[in-house]
Amino acid sequence: MQYTTLGRTRLRVSVAGLGTGGFSRMGLKSGKTEEEAARLILEAVDLGINFIDTAPPYGTEGVVGRALKSIPRDSVVIATKSTVYRNDERWTPARVVASLDNSLRLLGTDYVDVFNLHGVEPQEYDYAVTVLAPALAEQKRKGKIRHIGLTENPIVDFTNAMLKRALQDPVWEVFMVGFHMMHQGARANVFPVTREKGIGTLLMFAVRSIFADPPRVARELRELAAKGLVEKWLGETDDPLGFLVHEGGAANMIEAAYRFARHEPGVDVVLFGTGDAGHLRSNVASLLKPPLPDADRTKLAALFGHLTGVGLDSHQFRARSTA
Ligand SMILES: NC(=O)c1ccc[n+]([C@@H]2O[C@H](COP(=O)([O-])OP(=O)(O)OC[C@H]3O[C@@H](n4cnc5c(N)ncnc54)[C@H](OP(=O)(O)O)[C@@H]3O)[C@@H](O)[C@H]2O)c1
């Protein structure tokens, strides 16, 4: 495994981070037991992964807690989250603290390394920073939280609008950012300032649903080409990203997607989720490979750097172009 420093938190973290949410939820969604899911977490730890991301809505905090019983607490960096707004209701500071306390109970620990406000949308940002952040700072003083962070919701916030505002506020030590081969906005919107200010970055959506599904890539590029948002030839082939797979390049599209994300300047940890031990091993192997060849990175930036909103969700297709 390769390790890096998570911005000014100074936490030493593996460049591959285990996401226990996403579509797989460590396999719980496809019928794995909690015991099996916890074993998969321990397999990840055996591969050198020491960053584990969870959240109450994932239903995996108990699974992480189960795995934690077999390893020293300080051998892993645990991140969890709290909702800010749901069902037309803003969560009060008391409710967020109750959520933290419940997470600690399920995780079987008395602190989390990173506590994130979850999927904060731009219109909730003022509330998050003025009302909730002071309550989190108080929990940090009590030792229940080591570092405070924010995650964006790229499915509705295509342009990193929330994080662009949060860059100005010193309370946030960690951001979780959506970024992938066809959603590259964070390169200009987020990473230059997170690097300057030492905000640690956790990357989500490197593969998401799109790059694990080659027919979907072809389908979406056909639609984008029809709208004139990408070059015409990309809509005329069943393997539009085939140019990435060659000797000296990537072995397949998923490997390309992880290598692309991992080596983007400003990215600290690339999160991935899986319920499959084979995928776990191959994803770690991909993340440990060198950057894609310069010519391929340049081509990806030229072909798709202007797009935003592609392949972020499993059910919707709401591509935009910033060009
Ligand atoms: N706003 C937020 O805070 C937020 C939102 C989304 C995600 N997250 C975090 O980010 C983590 C990553 O989520 P994500 O949305 O980027 O998606 P993801 O969970 O990484 O999704 C990857 C998908 O591709 C499949 N996959 C993974 N490796 C594969 C391989 N080698 N070959 C074929 N299929 C493969 C997985 O299914 P298999 O089970 O079959 O491998 C999964 O369905 C989440 O677990 C969560 O911790 C946070």
mmCIF file of C-alpha atoms and ligand atoms in Angstrom:
data_model
loop_
_atom_site.group_PDB
_atom_site.id
_atom_site.type_symbol
_atom_site.label_atom_id
_atom_site.label_comp_id
_atom_site.label_asym_id
_atom_site.label_seq_id
_atom_site.Cartn_x
_atom_site.Cartn_y
_atom_site.Cartn_z
ATOM 1 C CA MET A 1 0.000 0.000 0.000
ATOM 2 C CA GLN A 2 1.028 3.606 -0.460
ATOM 3 C CA TYR A 3 0.291 6.167 2.247
ATOM 4 C CA THR A 4 -0.110 9.910 2.209
ATOM 5 C CA THR A 5 -0.927 12.715 4.627
ATOM 6 C CA LEU A 6 -4.545 13.867 4.771
ATOM 7 C CA GLY A 7 -3.914 17.588 4.519
ATOM 8 C CA ARG A 8 -3.410 19.482 7.737
ATOM 9 C CA THR A 9 -5.083 16.741 9.803
ATOM 10 C CA ARG A 10 -1.641 15.107 9.493
ATOM 11 C CA LEU A 11 -3.354 11.701 9.570
ATOM 12 C CA ARG A 12 -1.338 9.091 7.649
ATOM 13 C CA VAL A 13 -3.826 7.408 5.352
ATOM 14 C CA SER A 14 -3.758 4.791 2.637
ATOM 15 C CA VAL A 15 -4.295 6.197 -0.848
ATOM 16 C CA ALA A 16 -7.021 3.565 -1.281
ATOM 17 C CA GLY A 17 -9.950 4.140 1.068
ATOM 18 C CA LEU A 18 -12.747 1.693 1.733
ATOM 19 C CA GLY A 19 -16.198 3.172 1.144
ATOM 20 C CA THR A 20 -18.848 1.182 2.953
ATOM 21 C CA GLY A 21 -21.751 2.970 1.232
ATOM 22 C CA GLY A 22 -22.308 3.430 -2.488
ATOM 23 C CA PHE A 23 -24.278 0.778 -4.338
ATOM 24 C CA SER A 24 -22.651 -2.196 -2.612
ATOM 25 C CA ARG A 25 -22.598 -1.406 1.100
ATOM 26 C CA MET A 26 -19.946 -4.064 1.601
ATOM 27 C CA GLY A 27 -22.260 -6.601 -0.035
ATOM 28 C CA LEU A 28 -25.120 -6.137 2.454
ATOM 29 C CA LYS A 29 -27.288 -4.969 -0.458
ATOM 30 C CA SER A 30 -26.750 -8.226 -2.313
ATOM 31 C CA GLY A 31 -27.421 -10.518 0.628
ATOM 32 C CA LYS A 32 -24.070 -10.772 2.445
ATOM 33 C CA THR A 33 -24.321 -11.152 6.216
ATOM 34 C CA GLU A 34 -22.815 -8.610 8.596
ATOM 35 C CA GLU A 35 -20.190 -11.195 9.527
ATOM 36 C CA GLU A 36 -19.195 -11.618 5.860
ATOM 37 C CA ALA A 37 -19.123 -7.856 5.334
ATOM 38 C CA ALA A 38 -16.924 -7.403 8.427
ATOM 39 C CA ARG A 39 -14.545 -10.082 7.088
ATOM 40 C CA LEU A 40 -14.273 -8.133 3.835
ATOM 41 C CA ILE A 41 -13.305 -5.028 5.823
ATOM 42 C CA LEU A 42 -10.582 -7.050 7.556
ATOM 43 C CA GLU A 43 -9.358 -8.277 4.153
ATOM 44 C CA ALA A 44 -9.075 -4.633 3.098
ATOM 45 C CA VAL A 45 -7.087 -3.887 6.258
ATOM 46 C CA ASP A 46 -4.807 -6.850 5.477
ATOM 47 C CA LEU A 47 -4.134 -5.232 2.086
ATOM 48 C CA GLY A 48 -2.949 -2.108 3.908
ATOM 49 C CA ILE A 49 -6.124 0.000 3.676
ATOM 50 C CA ASN A 50 -6.406 2.067 6.850
ATOM 51 C CA PHE A 51 -9.104 4.563 5.813
ATOM 52 C CA ILE A 52 -12.714 3.434 6.234
ATOM 53 C CA ASP A 53 -15.693 5.656 5.394
ATOM 54 C CA THR A 54 -19.167 4.989 6.725
ATOM 55 C CA ALA A 55 -22.392 6.878 7.524
ATOM 56 C CA PRO A 56 -25.643 6.152 9.375
ATOM 57 C CA PRO A 57 -27.799 5.805 6.212
ATOM 58 C CA TYR A 58 -25.445 3.120 4.832
ATOM 59 C CA GLY A 59 -26.324 0.728 7.653
ATOM 60 C CA THR A 60 -22.658 -0.288 7.853
ATOM 61 C CA GLU A 61 -21.463 1.382 11.065
ATOM 62 C CA GLY A 62 -22.223 -1.813 13.009
ATOM 63 C CA VAL A 63 -20.239 -3.824 10.464
ATOM 64 C CA VAL A 64 -17.270 -1.484 10.831
ATOM 65 C CA GLY A 65 -17.655 -1.802 14.619
ATOM 66 C CA ARG A 66 -17.596 -5.583 14.287
ATOM 67 C CA ALA A 67 -14.364 -5.444 12.272
ATOM 68 C CA LEU A 68 -12.834 -2.979 14.759
ATOM 69 C CA LYS A 69 -13.117 -5.614 17.506
ATOM 70 C CA SER A 70 -10.335 -7.600 15.768
ATOM 71 C CA ILE A 71 -7.820 -4.789 15.213
ATOM 72 C CA PRO A 72 -6.304 -2.010 17.331
ATOM 73 C CA ARG A 73 -8.474 1.108 17.141
ATOM 74 C CA ASP A 74 -5.531 3.349 16.252
ATOM 75 C CA SER A 75 -4.529 1.168 13.288
ATOM 76 C CA VAL A 76 -7.365 2.638 11.210
ATOM 77 C CA VAL A 77 -8.782 6.059 10.409
ATOM 78 C CA ILE A 78 -12.569 6.012 10.704
ATOM 79 C CA ALA A 79 -14.807 8.598 9.053
ATOM 80 C CA THR A 80 -18.545 8.819 9.567
ATOM 81 C CA LYS A 81 -21.178 11.471 8.891
ATOM 82 C CA SER A 82 -24.350 13.187 9.963
ATOM 83 C CA THR A 83 -27.299 14.266 7.901
ATOM 84 C CA VAL A 84 -27.918 18.021 7.781
ATOM 85 C CA TYR A 85 -31.274 18.171 6.034
ATOM 86 C CA ARG A 86 -33.840 15.530 5.226
ATOM 87 C CA ASN A 87 -37.581 15.454 4.466
ATOM 88 C CA ASP A 88 -37.892 19.249 4.489
ATOM 89 C CA GLU A 89 -36.302 19.437 7.907
ATOM 90 C CA ARG A 90 -32.980 20.845 9.067
ATOM 91 C CA TRP A 91 -31.279 18.805 11.735
ATOM 92 C CA THR A 92 -30.619 20.765 14.921
ATOM 93 C CA PRO A 93 -27.177 20.694 16.568
ATOM 94 C CA ALA A 94 -28.650 18.432 19.276
ATOM 95 C CA ARG A 95 -29.831 15.964 16.656
ATOM 96 C CA VAL A 96 -26.460 15.963 14.898
ATOM 97 C CA VAL A 97 -24.701 15.320 18.228
ATOM 98 C CA ALA A 98 -27.176 12.513 18.988
ATOM 99 C CA SER A 99 -26.347 11.045 15.566
ATOM 100 C CA LEU A 100 -22.614 11.230 16.414
ATOM 101 C CA ASP A 101 -23.229 9.505 19.758
ATOM 102 C CA ASN A 102 -25.205 6.755 18.063
ATOM 103 C CA SER A 103 -22.422 6.297 15.492
ATOM 104 C CA LEU A 104 -19.867 5.963 18.297
ATOM 105 C CA ARG A 105 -22.067 3.328 19.942
ATOM 106 C CA LEU A 106 -22.450 1.316 16.730
ATOM 107 C CA LEU A 107 -18.757 1.638 15.891
ATOM 108 C CA GLY A 108 -17.809 0.616 19.447
ATOM 109 C CA THR A 109 -15.339 3.474 19.822
ATOM 110 C CA ASP A 110 -15.159 6.702 21.780
ATOM 111 C CA TYR A 111 -13.923 8.889 18.902
ATOM 112 C CA VAL A 112 -14.095 9.202 15.123
ATOM 113 C CA ASP A 113 -11.094 10.490 13.226
ATOM 114 C CA VAL A 114 -13.151 12.462 10.705
ATOM 115 C CA PHE A 115 -16.755 13.543 11.186
ATOM 116 C CA ASN A 116 -18.382 14.829 8.006
ATOM 117 C CA LEU A 117 -21.600 16.683 7.403
ATOM 118 C CA HIS A 118 -23.193 14.517 4.736
ATOM 119 C CA GLY A 119 -24.090 15.592 1.216
ATOM 120 C CA VAL A 120 -24.502 19.273 2.064
ATOM 121 C CA GLU A 121 -26.332 21.065 -0.721
ATOM 122 C CA PRO A 122 -25.487 24.678 -1.568
ATOM 123 C CA GLN A 123 -28.659 26.112 -0.012
ATOM 124 C CA GLU A 124 -27.858 24.372 3.295
ATOM 125 C CA TYR A 125 -24.290 25.589 3.505
ATOM 126 C CA ASP A 126 -24.937 28.762 5.539
ATOM 127 C CA TYR A 127 -26.845 26.717 8.101
ATOM 128 C CA ALA A 128 -24.085 24.101 8.214
ATOM 129 C CA VAL A 129 -21.317 26.612 8.823
ATOM 130 C CA THR A 130 -23.086 28.984 11.176
ATOM 131 C CA VAL A 131 -25.222 26.603 13.262
ATOM 132 C CA LEU A 132 -23.765 23.094 13.006
ATOM 133 C CA ALA A 133 -20.030 23.742 12.724
ATOM 134 C CA PRO A 134 -19.813 25.344 16.225
ATOM 135 C CA ALA A 135 -21.553 22.287 17.686
ATOM 136 C CA LEU A 136 -19.041 20.018 15.939
ATOM 137 C CA ALA A 137 -16.159 22.151 17.229
ATOM 138 C CA GLU A 138 -17.527 21.599 20.736
ATOM 139 C CA GLN A 139 -17.553 17.819 20.187
ATOM 140 C CA LYS A 140 -13.990 18.098 18.914
ATOM 141 C CA ARG A 141 -12.972 19.828 22.158
ATOM 142 C CA LYS A 142 -14.569 16.934 24.052
ATOM 143 C CA GLY A 143 -12.452 14.473 22.046
ATOM 144 C CA LYS A 144 -15.320 12.662 20.298
ATOM 145 C CA ILE A 145 -14.266 14.040 16.894
ATOM 146 C CA ARG A 146 -10.671 14.450 15.774
ATOM 147 C CA HIS A 147 -11.336 16.366 12.541
ATOM 148 C CA ILE A 148 -14.332 18.056 10.939
ATOM 149 C CA GLY A 149 -15.278 17.664 7.288
ATOM 150 C CA LEU A 150 -17.917 18.099 4.636
ATOM 151 C CA THR A 151 -19.144 15.931 1.799
ATOM 152 C CA GLU A 152 -20.816 17.338 -1.287
ATOM 153 C CA ASN A 153 -23.783 15.884 -3.160
ATOM 154 C CA PRO A 154 -22.591 15.787 -6.788
ATOM 155 C CA ILE A 155 -25.878 14.295 -7.991
ATOM 156 C CA VAL A 156 -27.563 17.670 -7.514
ATOM 157 C CA ASP A 157 -24.530 19.943 -7.187
ATOM 158 C CA PHE A 158 -22.744 19.414 -10.518
ATOM 159 C CA THR A 159 -20.349 22.311 -10.163
ATOM 160 C CA ASN A 160 -18.925 21.902 -6.639
ATOM 161 C CA ALA A 161 -20.921 25.006 -5.678
ATOM 162 C CA MET A 162 -21.113 24.081 -1.977
ATOM 163 C CA LEU A 163 -17.422 23.214 -1.637
ATOM 164 C CA LYS A 164 -16.401 26.367 -3.496
ATOM 165 C CA ARG A 165 -18.014 28.363 -0.693
ATOM 166 C CA ALA A 166 -16.651 26.100 2.054
ATOM 167 C CA LEU A 167 -13.083 26.670 0.835
ATOM 168 C CA GLN A 168 -13.261 30.066 2.526
ATOM 169 C CA ASP A 169 -14.148 28.791 6.009
ATOM 170 C CA PRO A 170 -11.286 27.486 8.166
ATOM 171 C CA VAL A 171 -13.375 25.064 10.257
ATOM 172 C CA TRP A 172 -13.338 22.355 7.562
ATOM 173 C CA GLU A 173 -10.274 20.125 7.576
ATOM 174 C CA VAL A 174 -11.464 17.483 5.096
ATOM 175 C CA PHE A 175 -13.656 17.523 1.965
ATOM 176 C CA MET A 176 -15.240 14.598 0.140
ATOM 177 C CA VAL A 177 -15.384 15.476 -3.541
ATOM 178 C CA GLY A 178 -16.955 13.846 -6.605
ATOM 179 C CA PHE A 179 -14.540 13.488 -9.537
ATOM 180 C CA HIS A 180 -14.091 11.071 -12.416
ATOM 181 C CA MET A 181 -13.007 10.773 -16.053
ATOM 182 C CA MET A 182 -16.171 12.552 -17.269
ATOM 183 C CA HIS A 183 -16.708 14.834 -14.278
ATOM 184 C CA GLN A 184 -13.488 16.747 -13.885
ATOM 185 C CA GLY A 185 -14.697 20.093 -12.514
ATOM 186 C CA ALA A 186 -12.951 19.744 -9.150
ATOM 187 C CA ARG A 187 -9.587 20.161 -10.916
ATOM 188 C CA ALA A 188 -10.334 23.854 -11.298
ATOM 189 C CA ASN A 189 -13.046 24.350 -8.672
ATOM 190 C CA VAL A 190 -11.612 22.641 -5.611
ATOM 191 C CA PHE A 191 -8.124 21.145 -5.705
ATOM 192 C CA PRO A 192 -6.024 24.308 -6.186
ATOM 193 C CA VAL A 193 -7.400 25.779 -2.949
ATOM 194 C CA THR A 194 -7.531 22.547 -0.902
ATOM 195 C CA ARG A 195 -3.841 22.113 -1.727
ATOM 196 C CA GLU A 196 -3.021 25.679 -0.759
ATOM 197 C CA LYS A 197 -4.955 25.503 2.518
ATOM 198 C CA GLY A 198 -4.103 21.931 3.484
ATOM 199 C CA ILE A 199 -7.667 20.630 3.375
ATOM 200 C CA GLY A 200 -7.544 16.825 3.101
ATOM 201 C CA THR A 201 -9.462 15.352 0.159
ATOM 202 C CA LEU A 202 -11.438 12.131 -0.091
ATOM 203 C CA LEU A 203 -12.493 11.314 -3.607
ATOM 204 C CA MET A 204 -15.804 9.635 -4.382
ATOM 205 C CA PHE A 205 -17.385 8.530 -7.696
ATOM 206 C CA ALA A 206 -14.134 7.392 -9.388
ATOM 207 C CA VAL A 207 -16.055 4.459 -10.887
ATOM 208 C CA ARG A 208 -19.569 4.933 -9.491
ATOM 209 C CA SER A 209 -22.107 3.129 -11.668
ATOM 210 C CA ILE A 210 -20.888 4.245 -15.066
ATOM 211 C CA PHE A 211 -17.387 2.820 -15.473
ATOM 212 C CA ALA A 212 -18.387 -0.610 -14.165
ATOM 213 C CA ASP A 213 -20.921 -0.717 -17.028
ATOM 214 C CA PRO A 214 -19.346 -0.420 -20.540
ATOM 215 C CA PRO A 215 -22.692 -0.423 -22.449
ATOM 216 C CA ARG A 216 -23.790 2.511 -20.319
ATOM 217 C CA VAL A 217 -20.630 4.450 -21.211
ATOM 218 C CA ALA A 218 -21.368 3.894 -24.909
ATOM 219 C CA ARG A 219 -25.047 4.831 -24.435
ATOM 220 C CA GLU A 220 -24.295 8.044 -22.585
ATOM 221 C CA LEU A 221 -21.635 9.090 -25.080
ATOM 222 C CA ARG A 222 -24.095 8.492 -27.924
ATOM 223 C CA GLU A 223 -26.526 10.874 -26.204
ATOM 224 C CA LEU A 224 -23.807 13.448 -25.518
ATOM 225 C CA ALA A 225 -22.595 13.262 -29.128
ATOM 226 C CA ALA A 226 -26.175 13.698 -30.367
ATOM 227 C CA LYS A 227 -26.413 16.882 -28.280
ATOM 228 C CA GLY A 228 -23.090 18.090 -29.656
ATOM 229 C CA LEU A 229 -21.495 17.977 -26.201
ATOM 230 C CA VAL A 230 -18.678 15.596 -27.202
ATOM 231 C CA GLU A 231 -16.871 14.800 -30.442
ATOM 232 C CA LYS A 232 -19.053 12.927 -32.921
ATOM 233 C CA TRP A 233 -16.851 9.804 -33.161
ATOM 234 C CA LEU A 234 -17.403 9.086 -29.466
ATOM 235 C CA GLY A 235 -21.047 8.398 -30.244
ATOM 236 C CA GLU A 236 -20.284 6.064 -33.132
ATOM 237 C CA THR A 237 -18.460 3.267 -31.340
ATOM 238 C CA ASP A 238 -19.403 0.623 -28.780
ATOM 239 C CA ASP A 239 -16.085 1.134 -27.005
ATOM 240 C CA PRO A 240 -15.524 4.882 -26.842
ATOM 241 C CA LEU A 241 -12.955 4.640 -24.054
ATOM 242 C CA GLY A 242 -11.081 1.818 -25.785
ATOM 243 C CA PHE A 243 -8.215 4.222 -26.528
ATOM 244 C CA LEU A 244 -7.220 3.970 -22.848
ATOM 245 C CA VAL A 245 -6.541 0.236 -23.073
ATOM 246 C CA HIS A 246 -3.176 -0.466 -24.699
ATOM 247 C CA GLU A 247 0.298 -1.652 -23.870
ATOM 248 C CA GLY A 248 1.764 0.806 -21.387
ATOM 249 C CA GLY A 249 -1.747 2.105 -20.665
ATOM 250 C CA ALA A 250 -4.620 0.657 -18.647
ATOM 251 C CA ALA A 251 -5.637 -3.001 -18.717
ATOM 252 C CA ASN A 252 -9.357 -2.126 -18.673
ATOM 253 C CA MET A 253 -11.773 0.767 -18.150
ATOM 254 C CA ILE A 254 -12.158 0.285 -14.387
ATOM 255 C CA GLU A 255 -8.418 0.296 -13.889
ATOM 256 C CA ALA A 256 -8.208 3.450 -16.025
ATOM 257 C CA ALA A 257 -10.894 5.139 -13.910
ATOM 258 C CA TYR A 258 -9.103 4.419 -10.635
ATOM 259 C CA ARG A 259 -5.664 5.412 -11.947
ATOM 260 C CA PHE A 260 -7.099 8.612 -13.396
ATOM 261 C CA ALA A 261 -8.570 9.595 -10.012
ATOM 262 C CA ARG A 262 -5.660 8.451 -7.871
ATOM 263 C CA HIS A 263 -3.056 10.550 -9.631
ATOM 264 C CA GLU A 264 -5.004 13.773 -9.981
ATOM 265 C CA PRO A 265 -2.932 16.418 -8.176
ATOM 266 C CA GLY A 266 -4.762 17.348 -4.982
ATOM 267 C CA VAL A 267 -6.406 13.966 -4.394
ATOM 268 C CA ASP A 268 -5.403 12.288 -1.127
ATOM 269 C CA VAL A 269 -7.624 9.200 -0.729
ATOM 270 C CA VAL A 270 -9.675 7.501 -3.460
ATOM 271 C CA LEU A 271 -12.699 5.785 -1.947
ATOM 272 C CA PHE A 272 -14.206 2.746 -3.543
ATOM 273 C CA GLY A 273 -17.029 0.497 -2.478
ATOM 274 C CA THR A 274 -17.455 -3.185 -3.165
ATOM 275 C CA GLY A 275 -19.068 -6.304 -1.830
ATOM 276 C CA ASP A 276 -16.696 -8.549 -3.734
ATOM 277 C CA ALA A 277 -13.299 -9.756 -2.516
ATOM 278 C CA GLY A 278 -11.958 -10.053 -6.084
ATOM 279 C CA HIS A 279 -12.961 -6.461 -6.847
ATOM 280 C CA LEU A 280 -11.354 -5.353 -3.586
ATOM 281 C CA ARG A 281 -8.016 -6.856 -4.603
ATOM 282 C CA SER A 282 -8.090 -5.639 -8.202
ATOM 283 C CA ASN A 283 -9.121 -2.110 -7.166
ATOM 284 C CA VAL A 284 -6.233 -1.870 -4.720
ATOM 285 C CA ALA A 285 -3.885 -3.144 -7.444
ATOM 286 C CA SER A 286 -5.229 -0.506 -9.879
ATOM 287 C CA LEU A 287 -4.818 2.296 -7.357
ATOM 288 C CA LEU A 288 -1.202 1.299 -6.780
ATOM 289 C CA LYS A 289 -0.301 1.461 -10.474
ATOM 290 C CA PRO A 290 1.398 4.542 -11.944
ATOM 291 C CA PRO A 291 -0.493 7.402 -13.545
ATOM 292 C CA LEU A 292 -2.088 6.818 -16.936
ATOM 293 C CA PRO A 293 0.297 7.849 -19.725
ATOM 294 C CA ASP A 294 0.437 11.627 -20.191
ATOM 295 C CA ALA A 295 -1.071 11.369 -23.665
ATOM 296 C CA ASP A 296 -4.145 9.559 -22.277
ATOM 297 C CA ARG A 297 -4.623 12.046 -19.434
ATOM 298 C CA THR A 298 -4.339 14.929 -21.862
ATOM 299 C CA LYS A 299 -6.864 13.301 -24.186
ATOM 300 C CA LEU A 300 -9.340 12.704 -21.323
ATOM 301 C CA ALA A 301 -9.062 16.345 -20.294
ATOM 302 C CA ALA A 302 -9.530 17.540 -23.884
ATOM 303 C CA LEU A 303 -12.471 15.229 -24.648
ATOM 304 C CA PHE A 304 -14.383 15.448 -21.364
ATOM 305 C CA GLY A 305 -12.952 18.261 -19.250
ATOM 306 C CA HIS A 306 -15.896 20.543 -20.070
ATOM 307 C CA LEU A 307 -18.574 18.027 -18.994
ATOM 308 C CA THR A 308 -20.250 17.860 -15.657
ATOM 309 C CA GLY A 309 -23.053 15.723 -14.323
ATOM 310 C CA VAL A 310 -22.318 12.607 -16.391
ATOM 311 C CA GLY A 311 -22.590 9.177 -14.780
ATOM 312 C CA LEU A 312 -23.102 10.371 -11.247
ATOM 313 C CA ASP A 313 -26.286 8.501 -10.562
ATOM 314 C CA SER A 314 -27.473 5.052 -11.474
ATOM 315 C CA HIS A 315 -30.870 6.087 -12.747
ATOM 316 C CA GLN A 316 -30.684 9.585 -14.122
ATOM 317 C CA PHE A 317 -28.879 11.146 -16.979
ATOM 318 C CA ARG A 318 -28.557 14.866 -16.598
ATOM 319 C CA ALA A 319 -25.430 15.832 -18.450
ATOM 320 C CA ARG A 320 -24.439 19.454 -18.590
ATOM 321 C CA SER A 321 -21.593 21.171 -20.260
ATOM 322 C CA THR A 322 -19.755 24.008 -18.598
ATOM 323 C CA ALA A 323 -18.346 25.014 -21.949
HETATM 324 N N1 LIG B 1 -22.090 12.347 -0.517
HETATM 325 C C1 LIG B 1 -21.424 11.381 0.089
HETATM 326 O O1 LIG B 1 -21.017 11.539 1.208
HETATM 327 C C2 LIG B 1 -21.136 10.095 -0.638
HETATM 328 C C3 LIG B 1 -21.860 9.762 -1.777
HETATM 329 C C4 LIG B 1 -21.515 8.590 -2.448
HETATM 330 C C5 LIG B 1 -20.472 7.799 -1.979
HETATM 331 N N2 LIG B 1 -19.799 8.151 -0.843
HETATM 332 C C6 LIG B 1 -18.689 7.317 -0.326
HETATM 333 O O2 LIG B 1 -17.848 6.974 -1.408
HETATM 334 C C7 LIG B 1 -17.720 5.561 -1.491
HETATM 335 C C8 LIG B 1 -17.569 5.158 -2.939
HETATM 336 O O3 LIG B 1 -18.833 5.322 -3.573
HETATM 337 P P1 LIG B 1 -19.025 5.593 -5.104
HETATM 338 O O4 LIG B 1 -20.313 6.292 -5.231
HETATM 339 O O5 LIG B 1 -17.801 6.189 -5.651
HETATM 340 O O6 LIG B 1 -19.258 4.212 -5.743
HETATM 341 P P2 LIG B 1 -18.697 2.784 -5.411
HETATM 342 O O7 LIG B 1 -19.380 2.262 -4.215
HETATM 343 O O8 LIG B 1 -17.225 2.805 -5.390
HETATM 344 O O9 LIG B 1 -19.277 2.037 -6.662
HETATM 345 C C9 LIG B 1 -18.538 1.215 -7.444
HETATM 346 C C10 LIG B 1 -19.496 0.236 -8.087
HETATM 347 O O10 LIG B 1 -18.752 -0.471 -9.025
HETATM 348 C C11 LIG B 1 -18.669 -1.854 -8.644
HETATM 349 N N3 LIG B 1 -17.247 -2.202 -8.664
HETATM 350 C C12 LIG B 1 -16.272 -1.824 -7.823
HETATM 351 N N4 LIG B 1 -15.094 -2.357 -8.207
HETATM 352 C C13 LIG B 1 -15.354 -3.090 -9.315
HETATM 353 C C14 LIG B 1 -14.546 -3.884 -10.167
HETATM 354 N N5 LIG B 1 -13.235 -4.016 -9.953
HETATM 355 N N6 LIG B 1 -15.148 -4.505 -11.219
HETATM 356 C C15 LIG B 1 -16.471 -4.370 -11.446
HETATM 357 N N7 LIG B 1 -17.288 -3.630 -10.662
HETATM 358 C C16 LIG B 1 -16.738 -2.996 -9.607
HETATM 359 C C17 LIG B 1 -19.188 -1.986 -7.244
HETATM 360 O O11 LIG B 1 -19.977 -3.183 -7.137
HETATM 361 P P3 LIG B 1 -19.389 -4.555 -6.533
HETATM 362 O O12 LIG B 1 -19.966 -4.685 -5.185
HETATM 363 O O13 LIG B 1 -19.919 -5.571 -7.505
HETATM 364 O O14 LIG B 1 -17.900 -4.503 -6.554
HETATM 365 C C18 LIG B 1 -20.064 -0.735 -7.091
HETATM 366 O O15 LIG B 1 -21.388 -0.996 -7.419
HETATM 367 C C19 LIG B 1 -18.991 5.031 -0.824
HETATM 368 O O16 LIG B 1 -18.832 3.723 -0.360
HETATM 369 C C20 LIG B 1 -19.154 6.017 0.293
HETATM 370 O O17 LIG B 1 -18.290 5.651 1.358
HETATM 371 C C21 LIG B 1 -20.119 9.283 -0.172
#
